[in-house]
XYZ file of N, CA and C in Angstrom:
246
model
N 0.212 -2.930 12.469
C 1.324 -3.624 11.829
C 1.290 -5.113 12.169
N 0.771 -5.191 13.207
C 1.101 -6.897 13.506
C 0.089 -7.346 13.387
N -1.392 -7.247 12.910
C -2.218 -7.348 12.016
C -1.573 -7.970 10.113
N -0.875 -6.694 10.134
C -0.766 -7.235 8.535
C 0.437 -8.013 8.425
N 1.388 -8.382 9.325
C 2.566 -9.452 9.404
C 1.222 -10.907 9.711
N 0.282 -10.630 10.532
C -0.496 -11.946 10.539
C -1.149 -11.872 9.350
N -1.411 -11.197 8.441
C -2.385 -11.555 7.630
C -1.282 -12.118 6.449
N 0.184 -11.490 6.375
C 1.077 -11.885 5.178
C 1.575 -13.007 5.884
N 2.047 -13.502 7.192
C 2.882 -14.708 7.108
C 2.025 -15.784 7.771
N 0.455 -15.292 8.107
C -0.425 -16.690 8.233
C -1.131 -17.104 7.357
N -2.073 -16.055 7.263
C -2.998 -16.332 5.883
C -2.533 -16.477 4.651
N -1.501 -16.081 4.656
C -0.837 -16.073 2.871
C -0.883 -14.704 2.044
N -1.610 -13.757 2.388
C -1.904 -12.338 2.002
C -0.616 -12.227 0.772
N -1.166 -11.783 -0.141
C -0.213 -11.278 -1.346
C -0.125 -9.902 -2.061
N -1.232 -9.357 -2.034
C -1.639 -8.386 -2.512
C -2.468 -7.238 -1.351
N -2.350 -6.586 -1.762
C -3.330 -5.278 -0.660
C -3.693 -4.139 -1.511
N -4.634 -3.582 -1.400
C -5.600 -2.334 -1.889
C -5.877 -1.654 -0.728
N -5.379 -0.428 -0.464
C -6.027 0.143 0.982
C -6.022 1.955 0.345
N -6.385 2.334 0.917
C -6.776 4.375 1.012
C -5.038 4.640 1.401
N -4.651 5.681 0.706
C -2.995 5.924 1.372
C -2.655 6.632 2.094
N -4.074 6.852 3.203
C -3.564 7.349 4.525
C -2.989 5.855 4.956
N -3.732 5.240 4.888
C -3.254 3.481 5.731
C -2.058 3.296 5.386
N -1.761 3.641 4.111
C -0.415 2.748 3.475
C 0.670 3.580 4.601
N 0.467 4.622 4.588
C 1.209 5.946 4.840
C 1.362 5.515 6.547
N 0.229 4.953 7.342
C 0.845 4.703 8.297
C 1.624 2.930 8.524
N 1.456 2.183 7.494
C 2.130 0.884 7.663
C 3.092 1.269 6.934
N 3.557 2.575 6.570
C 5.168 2.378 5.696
C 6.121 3.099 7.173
N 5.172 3.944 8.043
C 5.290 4.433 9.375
C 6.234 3.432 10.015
N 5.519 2.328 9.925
C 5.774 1.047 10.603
C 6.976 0.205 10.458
N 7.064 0.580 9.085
C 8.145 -0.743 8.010
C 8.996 0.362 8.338
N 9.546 1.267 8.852
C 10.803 2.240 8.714
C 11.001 2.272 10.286
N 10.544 1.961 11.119
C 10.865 1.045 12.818
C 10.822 -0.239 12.443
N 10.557 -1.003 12.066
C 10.420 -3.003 12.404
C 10.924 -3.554 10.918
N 11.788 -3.328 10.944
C 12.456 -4.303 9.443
C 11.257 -6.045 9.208
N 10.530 -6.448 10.138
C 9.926 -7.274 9.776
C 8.678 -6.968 8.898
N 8.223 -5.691 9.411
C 6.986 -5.361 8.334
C 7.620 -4.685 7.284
N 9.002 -3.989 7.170
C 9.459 -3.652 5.723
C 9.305 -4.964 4.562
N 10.049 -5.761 5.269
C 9.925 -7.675 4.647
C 8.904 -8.057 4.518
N 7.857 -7.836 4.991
C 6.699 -8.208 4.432
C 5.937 -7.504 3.543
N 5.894 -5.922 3.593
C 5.937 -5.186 2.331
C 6.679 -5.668 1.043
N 7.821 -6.020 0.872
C 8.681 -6.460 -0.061
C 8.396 -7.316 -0.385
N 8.006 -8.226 0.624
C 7.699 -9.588 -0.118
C 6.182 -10.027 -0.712
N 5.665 -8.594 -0.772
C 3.700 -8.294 -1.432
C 4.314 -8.630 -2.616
N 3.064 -9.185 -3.512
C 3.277 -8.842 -4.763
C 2.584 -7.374 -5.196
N 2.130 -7.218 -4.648
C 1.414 -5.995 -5.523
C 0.384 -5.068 -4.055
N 0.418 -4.131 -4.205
C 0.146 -2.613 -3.105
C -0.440 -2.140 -4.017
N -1.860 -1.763 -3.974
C -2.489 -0.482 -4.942
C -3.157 0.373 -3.721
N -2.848 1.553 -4.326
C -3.529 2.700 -2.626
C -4.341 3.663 -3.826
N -5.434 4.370 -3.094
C -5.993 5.163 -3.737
C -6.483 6.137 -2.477
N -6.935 6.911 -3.242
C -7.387 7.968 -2.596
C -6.986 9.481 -2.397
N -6.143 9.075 -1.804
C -4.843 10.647 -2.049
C -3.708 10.381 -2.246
N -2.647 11.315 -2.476
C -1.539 10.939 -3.083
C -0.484 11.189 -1.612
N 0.529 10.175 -1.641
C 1.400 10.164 -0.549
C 2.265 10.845 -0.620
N 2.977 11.209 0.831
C 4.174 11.913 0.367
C 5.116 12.291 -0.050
N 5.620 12.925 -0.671
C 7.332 12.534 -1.131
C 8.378 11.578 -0.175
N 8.245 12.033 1.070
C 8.632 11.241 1.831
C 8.642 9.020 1.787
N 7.166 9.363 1.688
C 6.059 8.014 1.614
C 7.301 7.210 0.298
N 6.620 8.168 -1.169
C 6.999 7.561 -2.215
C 9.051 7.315 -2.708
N 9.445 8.071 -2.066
C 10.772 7.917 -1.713
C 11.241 6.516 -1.012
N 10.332 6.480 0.140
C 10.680 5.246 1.049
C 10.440 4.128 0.049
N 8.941 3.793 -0.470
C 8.655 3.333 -1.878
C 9.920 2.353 -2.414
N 10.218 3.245 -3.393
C 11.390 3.083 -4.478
C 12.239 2.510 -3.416
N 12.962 3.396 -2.853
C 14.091 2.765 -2.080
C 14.497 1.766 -1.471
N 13.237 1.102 -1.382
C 13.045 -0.003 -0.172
C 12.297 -1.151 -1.689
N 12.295 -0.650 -2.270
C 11.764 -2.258 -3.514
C 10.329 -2.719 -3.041
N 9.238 -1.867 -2.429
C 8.138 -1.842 -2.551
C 7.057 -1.960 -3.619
N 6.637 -2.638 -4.422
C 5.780 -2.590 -5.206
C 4.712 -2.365 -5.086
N 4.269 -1.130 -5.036
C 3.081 -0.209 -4.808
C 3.008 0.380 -5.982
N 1.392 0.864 -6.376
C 1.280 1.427 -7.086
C -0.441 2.331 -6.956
N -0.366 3.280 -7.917
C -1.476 4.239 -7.210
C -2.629 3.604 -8.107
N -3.701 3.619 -7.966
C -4.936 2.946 -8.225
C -6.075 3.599 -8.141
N -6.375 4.125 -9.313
C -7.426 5.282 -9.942
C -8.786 4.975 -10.508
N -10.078 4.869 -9.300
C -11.052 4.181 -9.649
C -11.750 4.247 -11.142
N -12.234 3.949 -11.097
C -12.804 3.597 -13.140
C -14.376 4.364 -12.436
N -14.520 5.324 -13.842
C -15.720 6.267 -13.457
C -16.396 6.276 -14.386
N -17.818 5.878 -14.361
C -18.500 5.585 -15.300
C -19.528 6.330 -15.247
N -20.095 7.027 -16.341
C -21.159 8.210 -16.605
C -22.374 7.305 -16.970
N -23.842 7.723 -16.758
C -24.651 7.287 -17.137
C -25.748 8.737 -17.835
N -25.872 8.584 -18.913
C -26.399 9.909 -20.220
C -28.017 8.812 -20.380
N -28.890 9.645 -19.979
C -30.376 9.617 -20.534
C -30.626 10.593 -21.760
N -31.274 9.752 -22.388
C -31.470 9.944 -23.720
C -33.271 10.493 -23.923
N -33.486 11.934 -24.811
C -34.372 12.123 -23.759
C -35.797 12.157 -25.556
């Protein structure tokens, strides 16, 4: 958590893409330390992929004015032609 408060209130961080075990444990975080909730809130944009979070997770989500969203890699087939 105090990793990603340095990366949003030094570096400027706006956006994040992570796997939603991660998200799942920095929303862990933002529901003890109202400072990393505020810095969640103040992302523009959260895309998680990988697995789907919990009801719990996506509850906190909404409730809290999180802008997250789930992020579904692009899958591309390759067909030999024979």
């Amino acid at each position: 958590a105090d990793e990603l408060l340095g990366l949003v209130e030094d570096a400027g961080v706006t956006r994040l893409f992570l796997f939603a075990p991660w998200l799942s444990k920095i929303l862990d975080h933002a529901r003890a330390n109202p400072k990393v909730l505020n810095a969640l809130r103040g992302l523009r944009q959260i895309a998680y992929t990988g697995a789907a979070l919990s009801p719990d997770d996506e509850r906190f989500i909404i409730q809290n004015g999180i802008r997250a969203t789930v992020s579904h890699p692009a899958i591309s087939t390759m067909s030999s032609q024979s």
